[in-house]
Amino acid sequence: MRRLRQLAQRTPPGRERYVDLLRALAITMVVLGHWGVTAVGYDDGRPAGHSALADLRWAWPLTWVAQVMPVFFLVGGYANAASLAARRRRGGSAAGWLVDRSARLVRPTTVLLLVLAAGAGIATLRGAEPAQVRTVVWFATIPLWFLVAYVAVVALTPPMYALHRRFGLAVPVALVVLVALGDLGRLLGPAALADGNYLFGWLAVHQLGFAWYDAARAATRRTGADAAEAGATALDAARAGAAASTTAGAGPRGLFRRGLPLSGRAGALLLGGGLVALVLLTAVGPYPVAMLHIPGERLDNAAPPSLALMAAAATQLGLILLLRHPAGRWLRRSGPWQAVLAVNAVVLTLFLWHLTAAVLLVGLLDALGVLPTPPVGSAAWWAWRVPWLLALAAVLAVLVAVFGPVEARTRRPPATGPAGTGRRRLRAGLAVAGYAGVLVGLLLNSLAPKTAPEPLGLPAPALVAYLAGAGLLRLLRSGRVGRRRPG
């Protein structure tokens, strides 16, 4: 608690605390959502889990809010733009930013994969069937599907931010058009046209985070200048900030403006327009109502992202803008801000381990012979939701206590001296190779069948590729390769 108070007191006055709140809320909703809709039963005498959403059709419209991955990519875009811009103001390079940015993503993920591989190996040595081992590990690593896309957009942040600075909001609009073309491929063929949507959809939302950052930074600069010139009071400064938010992104207009309109009017237009588009696309158009995977549906709105999910993202962005100022005032209070800081300190750990917590709890209850398996939607199933969530929260709390420090104690690498052109190019090439190894490893694991006989639970090529990429990035962060120490 003392450390949280210190962090709260050291928070820069210009920090957009709302971004941190949204990140914490998004991950919390993902965790609770996955747990809440999980239905556990037995398949050939073994515990098996599946989503209950297929049996809860009334809940499908709720996924327009509950599908919060767009929120995570939105705030990720804001945070990545802010850190990259700060790095460049200090004279740093894009390659150096990529290397340092990898620490917070790769270190917690590496721990998860090594622990799962070790546990799977022990289970195999003790006589467990490799196919069953793979099934368990496959379920525990479902969160890595998201991480594949997020690591990819992080790796593409430097060139995509350069595109944003040149073309502004025209970039996400163009990406949404590509998503629509991919959907046409799914509907009319060839279906492979939609594969690019895994990248285009999330890049589009990530670009909006860039635009939010540019608008907020412009507003902060204007507010500070106005307050300094007029000797404004705190109330004057707040009013100036609201006016600056309305006119954020001054410069190029229309689609080429760099700043996202942050006014309440813009939020209302996005919320209303997004809702209208969602209703038309799902009620009249060919898209499912649910923004999450539903077995048997012709299209999947989330994998890959569809035009309907882009409409949901616009709706959520509108709601976010409408709540921005009230939430910002609330976060000026010490208690709420400390809670947000606490969640963000281990936010990736919470996400990565939340399905492992479910695996452990189901395994324990099954071993004790007390695993409840009520039919989905029954009174018993609903009654079991509360103790189920509380038990999962307790298991996850233990996992976070053990593995959370790996993320929470991640520090920036030590400062280094300038490097020559040759060293910069070497460092950039090695950073790209490191990210490529991590991405290939995560992707190979996600694409491998869940019943493949894998003694370590993970495909060996996936584990080798990931560890090679992670190891290379770790070596670059240590400063032993591609950069020179001061003096």
XYZ file of C-alpha atoms in Angstrom:
487
model
C 0.000 0.000 0.000
C 2.842 2.380 0.763
C 4.373 1.790 -2.661
C 0.999 2.404 -4.322
C 0.610 5.675 -2.432
C 4.068 6.739 -3.558
C 3.299 5.859 -7.171
C 0.016 7.745 -6.974
C 1.742 10.828 -5.576
C 4.387 10.719 -8.329
C 1.836 10.521 -11.149
C 2.495 13.352 -13.631
C -0.372 15.879 -13.655
C -0.816 15.550 -17.421
C -1.232 11.758 -17.418
C -4.439 10.480 -19.010
C -5.472 8.328 -16.048
C -8.626 7.274 -17.850
C -6.516 5.155 -20.212
C -5.178 3.163 -17.259
C -8.692 2.722 -15.880
C -9.948 1.420 -19.231
C -7.082 -1.068 -19.463
C -7.792 -2.375 -15.972
C -11.536 -2.610 -16.641
C -11.036 -4.333 -19.999
C -8.836 -7.073 -18.591
C -11.092 -7.520 -15.567
C -14.117 -7.912 -17.856
C -12.261 -10.443 -20.030
C -11.338 -12.518 -16.992
C -14.815 -12.420 -15.435
C -16.468 -12.952 -18.813
C -14.448 -16.067 -19.626
C -15.083 -17.485 -16.190
C -18.749 -16.531 -16.127
C -19.730 -18.180 -19.431
C -17.667 -21.329 -18.922
C -19.749 -24.478 -18.732
C -17.994 -27.524 -17.321
C -19.056 -31.085 -18.034
C -17.580 -34.501 -18.663
C -16.420 -35.881 -22.010
C -15.441 -39.566 -22.025
C -15.136 -39.439 -18.267
C -12.846 -36.392 -18.235
C -13.683 -32.792 -17.348
C -14.242 -30.574 -20.377
C -15.202 -26.950 -20.712
C -17.047 -24.981 -23.359
C -18.755 -21.625 -23.746
C -22.310 -21.393 -22.486
C -23.153 -18.529 -24.860
C -24.631 -20.879 -27.470
C -27.371 -21.732 -24.946
C -27.878 -18.142 -23.760
C -29.155 -16.374 -26.872
C -30.699 -13.580 -24.810
C -27.170 -12.605 -23.713
C -25.804 -12.110 -27.229
C -26.555 -8.348 -27.400
C -24.665 -7.945 -24.118
C -21.490 -8.924 -25.959
C -21.638 -5.540 -27.724
C -20.251 -4.209 -24.439
C -18.691 -7.369 -23.009
C -16.393 -7.880 -26.035
C -13.758 -5.475 -24.761
C -10.766 -6.420 -26.887
C -11.319 -3.229 -28.947
C -10.925 -1.239 -25.734
C -7.625 -2.932 -24.992
C -6.249 -2.182 -28.459
C -7.526 1.393 -28.220
C -5.693 2.090 -24.961
C -2.723 0.110 -26.258
C -2.508 2.483 -29.202
C -2.617 5.461 -26.862
C 0.086 4.044 -24.590
C 2.319 2.943 -27.451
C 2.079 6.327 -29.163
C 2.836 8.117 -25.893
C 5.898 6.016 -25.095
C 7.241 6.072 -28.666
C 6.839 9.854 -28.887
C 8.550 10.296 -25.511
C 11.372 8.028 -26.613
C 11.941 10.042 -29.769
C 11.862 13.337 -27.862
C 14.766 11.958 -25.838
C 16.651 11.158 -29.040
C 15.933 7.418 -29.003
C 15.282 5.159 -31.965
C 12.304 3.049 -32.985
C 14.404 -0.109 -32.654
C 15.384 0.809 -29.106
C 11.735 1.449 -28.289
C 10.714 -1.954 -29.673
C 13.365 -3.738 -27.637
C 12.440 -1.999 -24.397
C 8.699 -2.364 -25.038
C 9.094 -6.117 -25.359
C 10.069 -6.549 -21.711
C 6.596 -6.021 -20.260
C 5.032 -8.353 -22.840
C 7.595 -11.117 -23.177
C 8.787 -11.706 -19.626
C 5.383 -12.688 -18.119
C 4.556 -14.738 -21.223
C 7.843 -16.623 -21.048
C 7.167 -17.559 -17.435
C 3.710 -18.873 -18.339
C 5.013 -21.014 -21.206
C 7.933 -22.440 -19.223
C 5.726 -23.309 -16.255
C 3.108 -24.953 -18.478
C 5.753 -26.878 -20.432
C 7.382 -28.077 -17.218
C 4.050 -29.139 -15.736
C 3.065 -30.892 -18.950
C 6.394 -32.682 -19.122
C 6.019 -33.947 -15.573
C 2.471 -35.117 -16.301
C 3.676 -36.980 -19.405
C 6.469 -38.659 -17.460
C 3.924 -39.768 -14.883
C 1.890 -41.520 -17.560
C -0.575 -38.908 -18.820
C -1.568 -39.202 -22.464
C 0.209 -36.547 -24.588
C -3.047 -35.711 -26.398
C -4.791 -35.063 -23.089
C -1.821 -33.032 -21.889
C -2.061 -30.911 -25.017
C -5.786 -30.344 -24.487
C -5.203 -28.973 -21.015
C -2.334 -26.721 -22.118
C -4.303 -25.611 -25.184
C -7.111 -24.385 -22.938
C -4.683 -22.613 -20.597
C -3.012 -20.828 -23.525
C -6.179 -19.525 -25.202
C -5.197 -15.976 -24.082
C -2.156 -16.222 -26.352
C -4.450 -15.876 -29.362
C -4.940 -12.257 -28.336
C -1.257 -11.789 -27.611
C -0.338 -12.819 -31.172
C -2.320 -9.880 -32.537
C -1.142 -7.454 -29.873
C 2.551 -8.266 -30.273
C 2.103 -7.805 -34.025
C 0.577 -4.325 -33.671
C 3.291 -3.341 -31.174
C 5.955 -4.426 -33.662
C 4.234 -2.343 -36.348
C 3.787 0.732 -34.142
C 6.747 2.779 -35.495
C 5.721 2.598 -39.191
C 1.999 2.801 -38.404
C 2.503 5.859 -36.207
C 4.466 7.462 -39.041
C 1.490 6.754 -41.330
C -0.799 8.284 -38.734
C 1.292 11.453 -38.571
C 1.068 11.724 -42.354
C -2.503 10.650 -43.101
C -4.313 10.854 -39.747
C -7.742 9.253 -39.443
C -7.652 8.174 -43.078
C -5.493 5.223 -41.984
C -8.070 3.505 -39.722
C -10.773 4.241 -42.290
C -8.713 2.484 -44.968
C -8.107 -0.449 -42.628
C -11.840 -0.782 -41.948
C -12.429 -0.873 -45.706
C -9.950 -3.758 -45.899
C -11.889 -5.512 -43.121
C -15.084 -5.120 -45.151
C -13.362 -6.599 -48.215
C -12.193 -9.529 -46.099
C -15.763 -10.084 -44.962
C -16.852 -10.218 -48.586
C -14.358 -13.009 -49.029
C -15.931 -14.910 -46.147
C -19.400 -14.435 -47.594
C -18.732 -14.895 -51.293
C -15.268 -16.457 -51.414
C -12.462 -16.951 -51.298
C -12.557 -17.154 -47.504
C -8.775 -16.695 -47.310
C -9.312 -12.995 -48.071
C -10.494 -12.584 -44.480
C -7.232 -13.816 -42.949
C -5.816 -10.307 -43.149
C -8.609 -9.094 -40.870
C -6.745 -10.545 -37.889
C -4.274 -7.718 -38.455
C -6.327 -5.037 -40.232
C -9.140 -4.985 -37.661
C -6.954 -4.603 -34.606
C -4.625 -2.175 -36.360
C -7.636 0.046 -37.131
C -8.590 0.269 -33.447
C -4.933 0.715 -32.449
C -4.671 3.682 -34.839
C -7.582 5.349 -33.050
C -5.480 5.151 -29.897
C -2.774 7.134 -31.742
C -5.369 9.768 -32.639
C -6.583 9.948 -29.041
C -3.016 10.496 -27.825
C -2.348 13.261 -30.348
C -5.596 15.014 -29.410
C -4.979 14.710 -25.670
C -1.392 15.945 -25.996
C -2.492 18.939 -28.066
C -5.180 19.710 -25.482
C -2.656 19.486 -22.636
C -0.261 21.847 -24.388
C -3.025 24.360 -25.065
C -4.315 24.157 -21.511
C -0.873 24.766 -20.068
C -0.203 27.694 -22.385
C -3.570 29.298 -21.694
C -3.226 28.877 -17.945
C 0.288 30.312 -17.916
C -0.682 33.312 -20.045
C -3.822 34.264 -18.177
C -2.818 33.191 -14.669
C -5.816 30.901 -14.773
C -7.244 29.164 -11.756
C -7.738 25.374 -11.706
C -11.315 25.908 -12.873
C -10.120 28.071 -15.756
C -7.614 25.408 -16.732
C -10.310 22.717 -16.706
C -12.517 24.859 -18.936
C -9.602 25.479 -21.278
C -8.958 21.752 -21.404
C -12.562 21.065 -22.373
C -12.376 23.650 -25.143
C -9.068 22.242 -26.326
C -10.565 18.745 -26.409
C -13.308 20.026 -28.682
C -10.817 21.504 -31.134
C -8.108 18.849 -30.699
C -6.300 17.866 -33.816
C -6.154 21.361 -35.252
C -4.214 21.371 -38.479
C -5.315 18.990 -41.223
C -9.067 18.599 -41.300
C -11.456 15.854 -42.298
C -10.048 12.353 -42.631
C -6.495 13.662 -42.544
C -6.749 15.189 -39.085
C -4.428 13.528 -36.605
C -6.388 14.191 -33.430
C -9.474 12.258 -32.412
C -12.436 14.549 -31.619
C -12.823 14.210 -27.852
C -15.978 16.271 -27.264
C -19.201 14.925 -25.841
C -20.857 15.640 -29.178
C -18.328 13.414 -30.947
C -18.943 10.710 -28.360
C -22.704 10.893 -28.844
C -22.341 10.677 -32.635
C -20.043 7.652 -32.395
C -22.298 5.931 -29.873
C -25.464 6.527 -31.880
C -23.918 5.829 -35.264
C -22.203 2.687 -34.011
C -25.436 1.350 -32.526
C -27.365 2.008 -35.725
C -24.670 0.270 -37.760
C -24.643 -2.680 -35.359
C -28.396 -3.144 -35.554
C -28.363 -2.966 -39.348
C -25.409 -5.310 -39.745
C -26.786 -7.930 -37.353
C -30.554 -7.645 -37.870
C -30.613 -6.945 -41.600
C -27.104 -7.916 -42.619
C -25.374 -11.296 -42.453
C -23.524 -10.857 -39.169
C -24.280 -12.715 -35.915
C -25.569 -10.671 -32.997
C -22.866 -12.002 -30.671
C -19.451 -10.345 -30.838
C -17.874 -13.506 -29.412
C -17.452 -16.944 -30.972
C -20.674 -18.964 -31.163
C -20.377 -22.512 -32.537
C -22.497 -23.085 -35.623
C -22.751 -19.451 -36.708
C -21.877 -18.755 -40.340
C -19.551 -15.885 -39.410
C -17.392 -15.224 -36.377
C -17.271 -11.547 -35.489
C -14.103 -11.835 -33.409
C -11.912 -14.361 -35.243
C -11.109 -12.639 -37.456
C -12.507 -9.193 -36.593
C -15.507 -8.340 -38.758
C -17.137 -5.132 -39.915
C -19.743 -5.661 -37.181
C -16.986 -5.748 -34.563
C -15.633 -2.480 -35.985
C -19.114 -1.007 -35.476
C -19.085 -2.307 -31.908
C -15.678 -0.672 -31.424
C -17.094 2.654 -32.636
C -20.007 2.294 -30.214
C -17.657 1.591 -27.328
C -15.434 4.521 -28.300
C -18.466 6.809 -28.208
C -19.358 5.629 -24.721
C -15.736 6.027 -23.627
C -15.657 9.643 -24.806
C -18.932 10.444 -23.064
C -17.593 9.144 -19.750
C -14.097 10.599 -20.113
C -14.487 13.770 -18.049
C -16.518 12.267 -15.152
C -14.088 9.354 -14.939
C -11.122 11.714 -15.055
C -12.466 13.696 -12.094
C -13.099 10.489 -10.134
C -9.562 9.258 -10.794
C -8.118 12.390 -9.200
C -9.078 10.796 -5.889
C -6.279 8.817 -4.286
C -8.231 5.626 -3.531
C -9.571 4.868 -7.012
C -6.275 5.796 -8.649
C -4.297 3.486 -6.342
C -6.670 0.639 -7.201
C -6.134 1.282 -10.918
C -2.368 1.321 -10.418
C -2.522 -1.966 -8.520
C -4.384 -3.742 -11.324
C -2.175 -2.282 -14.039
C 0.972 -3.429 -12.257
C -0.028 -7.065 -12.941
C -2.558 -6.628 -15.746
C -0.879 -9.027 -18.183
C -0.312 -11.605 -15.433
C -4.024 -11.542 -14.621
C -4.873 -12.079 -18.265
C -2.312 -14.785 -19.003
C -3.056 -16.931 -15.959
C -6.836 -16.630 -15.600
C -7.622 -19.784 -17.600
C -4.818 -21.687 -15.888
C -6.666 -20.863 -12.663
C -9.771 -22.488 -14.151
C -7.780 -25.594 -15.143
C -6.365 -25.926 -11.632
C -9.719 -25.447 -9.917
C -11.535 -27.904 -12.184
C -8.745 -30.443 -11.702
C -8.887 -30.069 -7.932
C -12.680 -30.367 -7.718
C -12.638 -33.360 -10.062
C -9.950 -35.084 -8.007
C -12.052 -34.541 -4.884
C -15.152 -35.831 -6.679
C -17.133 -32.640 -6.055
C -17.069 -30.955 -9.485
C -20.565 -29.534 -10.176
C -21.796 -29.955 -13.761
C -25.331 -28.491 -13.830
C -27.012 -27.897 -17.206
C -26.395 -24.449 -18.676
C -29.154 -22.004 -17.778
C -30.609 -24.136 -14.988
C -31.192 -22.726 -11.519
C -28.314 -24.822 -10.227
C -25.986 -23.458 -12.924
C -26.826 -19.865 -12.029
C -26.500 -20.582 -8.322
C -23.046 -22.052 -8.939
C -21.822 -18.846 -10.697
C -21.043 -16.932 -7.501
C -19.027 -19.611 -5.651
C -17.416 -20.552 -8.972
C -16.209 -16.986 -9.552
C -15.066 -16.562 -5.954
C -13.108 -19.814 -6.020
C -11.480 -18.888 -9.331
C -10.577 -15.463 -7.967
C -8.887 -17.103 -4.992
C -6.839 -19.422 -7.217
C -5.874 -16.563 -9.534
C -4.865 -14.427 -6.547
C -2.364 -17.115 -5.548
C -0.996 -17.314 -9.093
C -0.654 -13.528 -9.288
C 1.094 -13.454 -5.908
C 3.622 -15.973 -7.219
C 4.120 -14.768 -10.803
C 2.945 -11.150 -10.682
C 6.303 -9.794 -9.466
C 7.857 -10.827 -12.791
C 5.687 -8.197 -14.477
C 5.440 -5.664 -11.666
C 9.224 -5.468 -11.216
C 10.009 -5.018 -14.887
C 12.284 -2.001 -15.190
C 13.550 0.040 -18.074
C 17.001 -1.037 -19.280
C 19.900 1.191 -18.249
C 20.696 4.195 -20.390
C 23.155 3.634 -23.187
C 25.287 5.845 -25.341
C 24.687 6.686 -28.989
C 25.398 4.043 -31.563
C 26.785 4.385 -35.056
C 24.764 3.733 -38.178
C 26.000 0.158 -38.444
C 25.068 -0.599 -34.848
C 21.633 0.953 -35.264
C 20.932 -1.176 -38.309
C 22.170 -4.305 -36.558
C 20.034 -3.550 -33.533
C 16.977 -2.889 -35.680
C 17.447 -6.129 -37.604
C 17.908 -8.146 -34.434
C 14.841 -6.529 -32.844
C 12.734 -7.490 -35.856
C 14.122 -11.039 -35.705
C 13.308 -11.252 -31.997
C 9.728 -10.126 -32.487
C 9.390 -12.498 -35.446
C 10.532 -15.444 -33.309
C 8.068 -14.582 -30.551
C 5.213 -14.163 -33.027
C 5.980 -17.390 -34.880
C 6.137 -19.322 -31.628
C 2.849 -17.951 -30.327
C 1.143 -18.452 -33.676
C 2.331 -22.053 -34.077
C 0.974 -22.892 -30.651
C -2.377 -21.227 -31.381
C -2.748 -23.041 -34.719
C -1.764 -26.485 -33.408
C -4.765 -28.813 -32.824
C -5.859 -29.066 -29.226
C -5.697 -32.863 -29.321
C -2.266 -33.166 -30.937
C 0.017 -35.526 -28.970
C 2.445 -33.024 -27.462
C 4.447 -34.342 -24.477
C 5.231 -30.773 -23.375
C 1.736 -29.530 -24.135
C 3.229 -27.068 -26.629
C 4.509 -27.909 -30.130
C 8.283 -28.185 -29.966
C 8.826 -25.833 -32.953
C 6.588 -23.257 -31.278
C 8.522 -23.435 -28.025
C 11.895 -23.245 -29.781
C 10.879 -20.293 -31.971
C 9.376 -18.391 -29.060
C 12.330 -18.927 -26.730
C 14.794 -17.985 -29.471
C 12.952 -14.721 -30.124
C 12.491 -13.969 -26.427
C 16.133 -14.763 -25.736
C 17.293 -12.448 -28.515
C 15.145 -9.605 -27.199
C 16.473 -10.234 -23.696
C 20.023 -10.060 -25.013
C 19.272 -6.774 -26.739
C 17.740 -5.333 -23.567
C 20.872 -6.269 -21.632
C 22.897 -3.927 -23.865
C 25.410 -6.588 -24.894
C 24.450 -6.569 -28.548
C 24.004 -3.732 -31.015
C 24.613 -0.733 -28.734
C 27.464 0.903 -26.915
C 27.773 1.788 -23.244
C 28.527 5.411 -22.339
C 32.201 6.218 -22.005
